[in-house]
Coordinates of C-alpha atoms in Angstrom, one line a residue:
X4 CA 37.9 79.6 86.2
X5 CA 41.4 78.2 84.0
X6 CA 42.8 75.2 85.6
X7 CA 46.3 74.3 85.9
X8 CA 46.4 70.7 84.8
X9 CA 49.8 70.2 83.2
X10 CA 51.7 70.1 86.7
X11 CA 51.4 68.1 89.8
X12 CA 54.2 69.0 91.9
X13 CA 56.4 71.8 91.3
X14 CA 59.6 73.3 93.8
X15 CA 59.6 75.0 97.0
X16 CA 61.4 76.0 100.0
X17 CA 60.6 75.4 103.1
X18 CA 60.7 76.1 106.9
X19 CA 59.6 73.0 109.4
X20 CA 61.7 74.9 112.7
X21 CA 63.8 77.6 113.8
X22 CA 67.5 77.8 112.3
X23 CA 70.3 77.9 115.1
X24 CA 72.2 80.9 113.4
X25 CA 72.9 82.2 109.6
X26 CA 75.4 79.1 109.2
X27 CA 73.1 77.1 110.3
X28 CA 70.0 77.6 108.2
X29 CA 67.5 74.7 108.0
X30 CA 65.9 76.0 104.8
X31 CA 64.4 72.6 102.5
X32 CA 63.8 72.8 98.9
X33 CA 61.0 70.6 98.4
X34 CA 58.5 69.1 95.9
X35 CA 55.1 70.2 97.0
X36 CA 51.5 69.9 95.1
X37 CA 50.8 73.0 92.8
X38 CA 48.7 74.8 95.2
X39 CA 44.8 75.2 94.3
X40 CA 42.8 78.2 94.0
X41 CA 40.0 78.7 96.2
X42 CA 37.1 81.4 95.6
X43 CA 38.2 84.4 95.7
X44 CA 41.8 83.7 95.1
X45 CA 44.6 83.2 92.0
X46 CA 47.0 80.6 91.5
X47 CA 50.3 83.2 90.7
X48 CA 53.2 81.8 88.9
X49 CA 56.4 83.4 90.5
X50 CA 59.0 84.7 88.5
X51 CA 61.3 86.7 91.3
X52 CA 60.8 87.1 94.7
X53 CA 62.7 89.4 97.0
X54 CA 64.5 88.4 100.6
X55 CA 64.2 91.0 103.0
X56 CA 65.5 90.9 106.5
X57 CA 62.0 90.3 108.1
X58 CA 62.2 86.6 105.9
X59 CA 65.4 85.4 107.8
X60 CA 64.8 86.4 111.1
X61 CA 61.7 84.6 110.6
X62 CA 63.6 81.6 109.7
X63 CA 65.2 82.2 112.9
X64 CA 62.2 81.5 114.8
X65 CA 61.9 86.0 115.9
X66 CA 58.6 86.1 114.4
X67 CA 56.3 84.8 117.6
X68 CA 53.1 84.3 115.4
X69 CA 54.8 82.4 112.2
X70 CA 53.5 78.9 111.2
X71 CA 55.6 76.0 110.9
X72 CA 56.5 74.4 108.6
X73 CA 55.6 76.9 105.5
X74 CA 56.9 78.5 102.2
X75 CA 58.7 81.7 103.3
X76 CA 58.5 84.9 101.0
X77 CA 56.9 88.2 101.6
X78 CA 57.5 89.9 97.7
X79 CA 57.1 88.6 94.4
X80 CA 56.8 89.4 90.8
X81 CA 54.7 87.0 89.0
X82 CA 51.9 85.9 86.7
X83 CA 48.6 85.2 87.3
X84 CA 47.7 81.4 85.9
X85 CA 44.4 80.4 87.6
X86 CA 41.2 82.7 88.5
X87 CA 39.3 85.1 86.7
X88 CA 39.5 85.3 83.2
X89 CA 40.3 89.3 83.2
X90 CA 43.1 87.9 85.2
X91 CA 44.5 85.8 83.6
X92 CA 47.9 86.0 82.1
X93 CA 48.5 89.6 84.3
X94 CA 52.6 90.5 85.0
X95 CA 52.1 91.3 88.9
X96 CA 53.9 92.7 91.7
X97 CA 53.3 92.8 95.4
X98 CA 54.0 92.1 99.0
X99 CA 52.5 91.5 102.3
X100 CA 52.4 90.6 105.9
X101 CA 51.0 87.4 105.5
X102 CA 52.8 85.7 103.4
X103 CA 55.6 83.3 104.0
X104 CA 54.6 84.5 108.1
X105 CA 51.3 83.3 109.0
X106 CA 50.8 81.5 105.2
X107 CA 52.7 80.3 102.3
X108 CA 54.6 82.7 100.9
X109 CA 56.0 83.3 97.5
X110 CA 60.0 81.4 97.7
X111 CA 58.3 78.8 95.3
X112 CA 57.6 78.3 91.9
X113 CA 53.5 78.8 92.8
X114 CA 51.8 80.7 95.4
X115 CA 47.9 81.5 96.2
X116 CA 47.0 84.9 96.5
X117 CA 43.9 87.1 97.0
X118 CA 42.3 88.4 94.1
X119 CA 42.3 91.9 96.0
X120 CA 45.8 91.5 96.2
X121 CA 46.2 91.4 92.0
X122 CA 48.0 95.0 90.7
X123 CA 49.9 94.6 87.1
X124 CA 53.1 95.3 87.7
X125 CA 54.2 98.9 85.9
X126 CA 54.4 98.6 82.2
X127 CA 58.6 99.6 82.5
X128 CA 59.5 96.8 84.9
X129 CA 61.1 93.6 84.5
X130 CA 59.8 90.6 86.4
X131 CA 63.1 90.8 88.6
X132 CA 62.2 94.5 89.3
X133 CA 58.6 94.4 90.3
X134 CA 59.9 91.2 93.0
X135 CA 62.1 93.7 94.4
X136 CA 59.9 96.4 95.4
X137 CA 57.9 95.2 98.0
X138 CA 58.6 95.4 101.6
X139 CA 61.1 98.2 101.7
X140 CA 58.3 100.5 99.5
X141 CA 55.4 99.6 101.7
X142 CA 57.5 100.1 104.5
X143 CA 58.9 103.5 103.9
X144 CA 55.7 104.9 102.0
X145 CA 53.5 103.5 105.3
X146 CA 56.0 105.3 107.5
X147 CA 55.8 108.3 106.2
X148 CA 51.9 108.2 105.7
X149 CA 51.6 107.8 109.4
X150 CA 54.0 110.6 109.7
X151 CA 52.0 113.1 108.4
X152 CA 53.2 112.9 105.0
X153 CA 56.2 114.7 103.6
X154 CA 56.2 118.3 102.7
X155 CA 58.7 120.1 100.6
X156 CA 59.2 122.6 103.4
X157 CA 60.4 119.5 105.5
X158 CA 63.8 117.8 106.5
X159 CA 63.9 114.7 106.7
X160 CA 67.0 112.7 108.2
X161 CA 66.9 108.9 106.6
X162 CA 68.9 106.6 109.6
X163 CA 70.4 103.7 107.5
X164 CA 70.2 105.7 104.1
X165 CA 71.7 102.9 102.3
X166 CA 69.7 99.8 103.9
X167 CA 66.7 99.2 101.1
X168 CA 64.2 100.9 103.6
X169 CA 66.1 104.1 104.1
X170 CA 66.7 104.4 100.1
X171 CA 63.0 103.7 99.2
X172 CA 62.4 106.7 102.1
X173 CA 65.1 108.8 100.1
X174 CA 63.4 107.9 97.0
X175 CA 60.0 108.7 98.8
X176 CA 61.1 112.2 100.7
X177 CA 63.5 113.7 97.6
X178 CA 60.8 113.0 95.3
X179 CA 58.4 115.5 97.5
X180 CA 60.8 118.5 97.5
X181 CA 62.1 117.8 100.9
X182 CA 65.6 118.9 102.3
X183 CA 67.0 115.0 102.6
X184 CA 70.3 114.1 105.2
X185 CA 71.2 110.5 105.4
X186 CA 73.5 108.6 107.7
X187 CA 75.1 105.8 108.0
X188 CA 77.7 104.2 110.5
X189 CA 81.0 104.8 108.6
X190 CA 82.0 106.2 105.6
X191 CA 80.8 105.2 102.5
X192 CA 78.8 106.8 99.7
X193 CA 75.3 107.3 99.2
X194 CA 73.6 104.1 97.2
X195 CA 70.5 104.4 95.3
X196 CA 68.3 106.7 92.9
X197 CA 67.1 110.0 94.4
X198 CA 64.9 113.2 93.5
X199 CA 67.1 115.8 94.3
X200 CA 70.4 116.7 96.6
X201 CA 71.1 114.2 99.9
X202 CA 73.7 114.9 101.8
X203 CA 75.3 111.5 103.6
X204 CA 76.9 111.9 107.0
X205 CA 78.8 109.7 108.9
X206 CA 77.9 108.8 112.2
X207 CA 81.1 107.5 113.3
X208 CA 83.1 110.8 113.1
X209 CA 80.4 113.6 112.4
X210 CA 78.3 115.2 114.7
X211 CA 74.8 114.4 113.1
X212 CA 72.6 116.3 115.2
X213 CA 74.8 119.8 114.7
X214 CA 75.3 119.2 111.1
X215 CA 71.4 118.9 110.5
X216 CA 70.8 122.3 112.7
X217 CA 73.5 124.0 111.5
X218 CA 72.6 122.9 108.0
X219 CA 68.7 124.3 108.6
X220 CA 69.3 127.4 110.4
X221 CA 68.8 125.5 113.7
X222 CA 65.7 124.1 112.8
X223 CA 66.9 120.3 112.8
X224 CA 64.8 117.2 111.2
X225 CA 61.4 117.7 111.3
X226 CA 60.7 113.5 110.0
X227 CA 63.1 111.2 111.1
X228 CA 62.9 107.8 109.2
X229 CA 65.0 105.6 111.9
X230 CA 65.6 101.9 110.1
X231 CA 68.1 101.3 112.4
X232 CA 66.4 101.5 116.0
X233 CA 68.8 101.9 119.0
X234 CA 71.9 102.7 117.4
X235 CA 70.7 105.7 115.7
X236 CA 68.1 106.6 118.8
X237 CA 70.1 109.6 121.0
X238 CA 71.8 110.8 117.5
X239 CA 68.1 110.9 116.1
X240 CA 66.3 112.5 119.1
X241 CA 69.3 115.5 119.0
X242 CA 68.5 116.1 115.8
X243 CA 64.7 116.3 115.8
X244 CA 63.0 120.0 115.8
X245 CA 59.9 120.9 117.6
X246 CA 57.0 118.3 116.8
X247 CA 59.5 116.5 114.9
X248 CA 58.0 112.3 114.2
X249 CA 60.1 110.3 114.3
X250 CA 59.3 106.5 112.7
X251 CA 61.0 103.2 113.7
X252 CA 60.8 99.9 111.7
X253 CA 63.7 97.7 113.7
X254 CA 66.1 97.6 116.7
X255 CA 69.3 95.9 118.1
X256 CA 68.2 97.0 121.5
X257 CA 64.6 96.7 122.7
X258 CA 65.5 99.3 126.0
X259 CA 67.0 103.2 124.7
X260 CA 67.6 105.7 127.4
X261 CA 64.5 108.0 127.2
X262 CA 64.7 111.5 128.1
X263 CA 60.9 112.2 128.7
X264 CA 61.7 116.1 129.5
X265 CA 63.3 116.5 126.1
X266 CA 60.6 114.5 124.5
X267 CA 57.3 116.5 125.8
X268 CA 58.9 119.8 125.5
X269 CA 60.1 119.1 121.9
X270 CA 56.1 117.9 121.4
X271 CA 57.9 115.2 119.7
X272 CA 56.0 112.3 118.2
X273 CA 57.1 108.4 117.9
X274 CA 55.9 106.3 115.4
X275 CA 55.6 102.4 114.7
X276 CA 55.4 100.6 111.7
X277 CA 55.3 96.7 111.6
X278 CA 54.5 95.9 108.7
X279 CA 53.4 91.8 108.7
X280 CA 50.2 93.7 110.6
X281 CA 49.5 94.7 106.9
X282 CA 48.3 92.8 104.7
X283 CA 48.9 91.9 100.6
X284 CA 46.0 93.6 100.1
X285 CA 47.1 96.2 101.7
X286 CA 50.3 96.3 100.4
X287 CA 48.1 96.6 96.8
X288 CA 47.0 99.7 97.8
X289 CA 49.9 101.2 98.6
X290 CA 51.4 100.3 95.6
X291 CA 48.4 102.2 93.9
X292 CA 50.0 105.5 94.1
X293 CA 53.5 104.5 93.9
X294 CA 52.9 102.3 90.4
X295 CA 52.7 105.6 87.9
X296 CA 55.5 107.6 89.8
X297 CA 57.8 104.3 89.0
X298 CA 56.2 104.5 85.4
X299 CA 57.1 108.1 85.0
X300 CA 60.6 107.4 86.4
X301 CA 60.4 109.7 89.5
X302 CA 60.5 106.7 91.6
X303 CA 62.8 103.6 90.4
X304 CA 63.6 99.9 91.0
X305 CA 66.4 99.0 92.9
X306 CA 69.1 98.3 90.4
X307 CA 69.4 94.2 90.0
X308 CA 72.8 92.5 90.4
X309 CA 72.8 88.9 88.6
X310 CA 75.1 87.4 91.5
X311 CA 72.8 88.5 94.2
X312 CA 69.6 86.5 92.2
X313 CA 69.6 83.2 93.6
X314 CA 67.6 80.3 92.7
X315 CA 65.9 78.0 95.4
X316 CA 69.1 75.7 95.6
X317 CA 71.1 78.7 97.0
X318 CA 68.5 79.8 99.5
X319 CA 70.6 79.6 102.5
X320 CA 73.6 81.4 100.8
X321 CA 70.7 84.0 99.7
X322 CA 68.9 83.9 103.2
X323 CA 72.3 84.8 105.2
X324 CA 73.8 88.0 102.6
X325 CA 70.9 89.7 103.5
X326 CA 71.5 89.7 107.4
X327 CA 75.4 90.0 106.6
X328 CA 74.6 93.3 104.7
X329 CA 75.2 93.3 101.2
X330 CA 74.1 96.3 99.8
X331 CA 72.3 94.6 97.0
X332 CA 69.1 93.8 96.7
X333 CA 68.9 89.6 97.0
X334 CA 66.1 87.6 94.6
X335 CA 65.4 84.5 94.5
X336 CA 64.2 83.0 91.1
X337 CA 62.3 79.7 91.5

């Protein structure tokens, strides 16, 4: 094992208690000892790390199983500096539900990672692009997989299509050849890469379900990827075809009106995805089939806006911007 001997301490974020709100985020920049990898682990130098809504919600105390204190951060692009000789120097990417939640995560200069989670980033990616992929694509991929996968004959409706998970789901669905609709709560252009045409709908003035049915010959949506939850629940249900599947990853309201009759008569399925239950090793296995698609250009990373790439000193600003709806992918560079 190649031991790091010239660095004793390094900068990291630390959350020690739940923050009251986005205006009063309790995120400290601290000096911490460089962690030592144990058996079966590597030491990763973090170059760039995405900031996800779950990172922010965890700092607000919304994740009951999160430990305190901890270094937050679920996604990363970095370089292996200690571990098996064959891994030293690898430029890697990843993300996991345990990182930054039940153990120290990626919003730091250094992070310890399970060797089984080590995956070399796509050759055509910058380190910033590598650090941006994690949770959004893991969530989108796992949701569509749990829904049985996307077929070219499917109609897919993505609620919250301009969110990062929504953009990832649209990329995957259009790559599969499906007919795709996306919906947002106001009039806005579709953001992000697609592999085919996508019709953008405005839920504030469009009858989303009627339009989807009209444009599919009365069929409706075979898969609804509802990235927002309760605000789109009724719209999504009305748009679902017979034997359709609706995927949920988040919500505002925990209780929603539910028409059981239409549910069983439609033979519908509801699928819940909680990526906090997927470890960094699970994430690495998801990245395996995605990597060649990124290298071929069928899938593309999120554009990196230098204005939303922050240093650790500006972490509170970066965190708040995520839940306040910035359209850009937010990154930290330790």
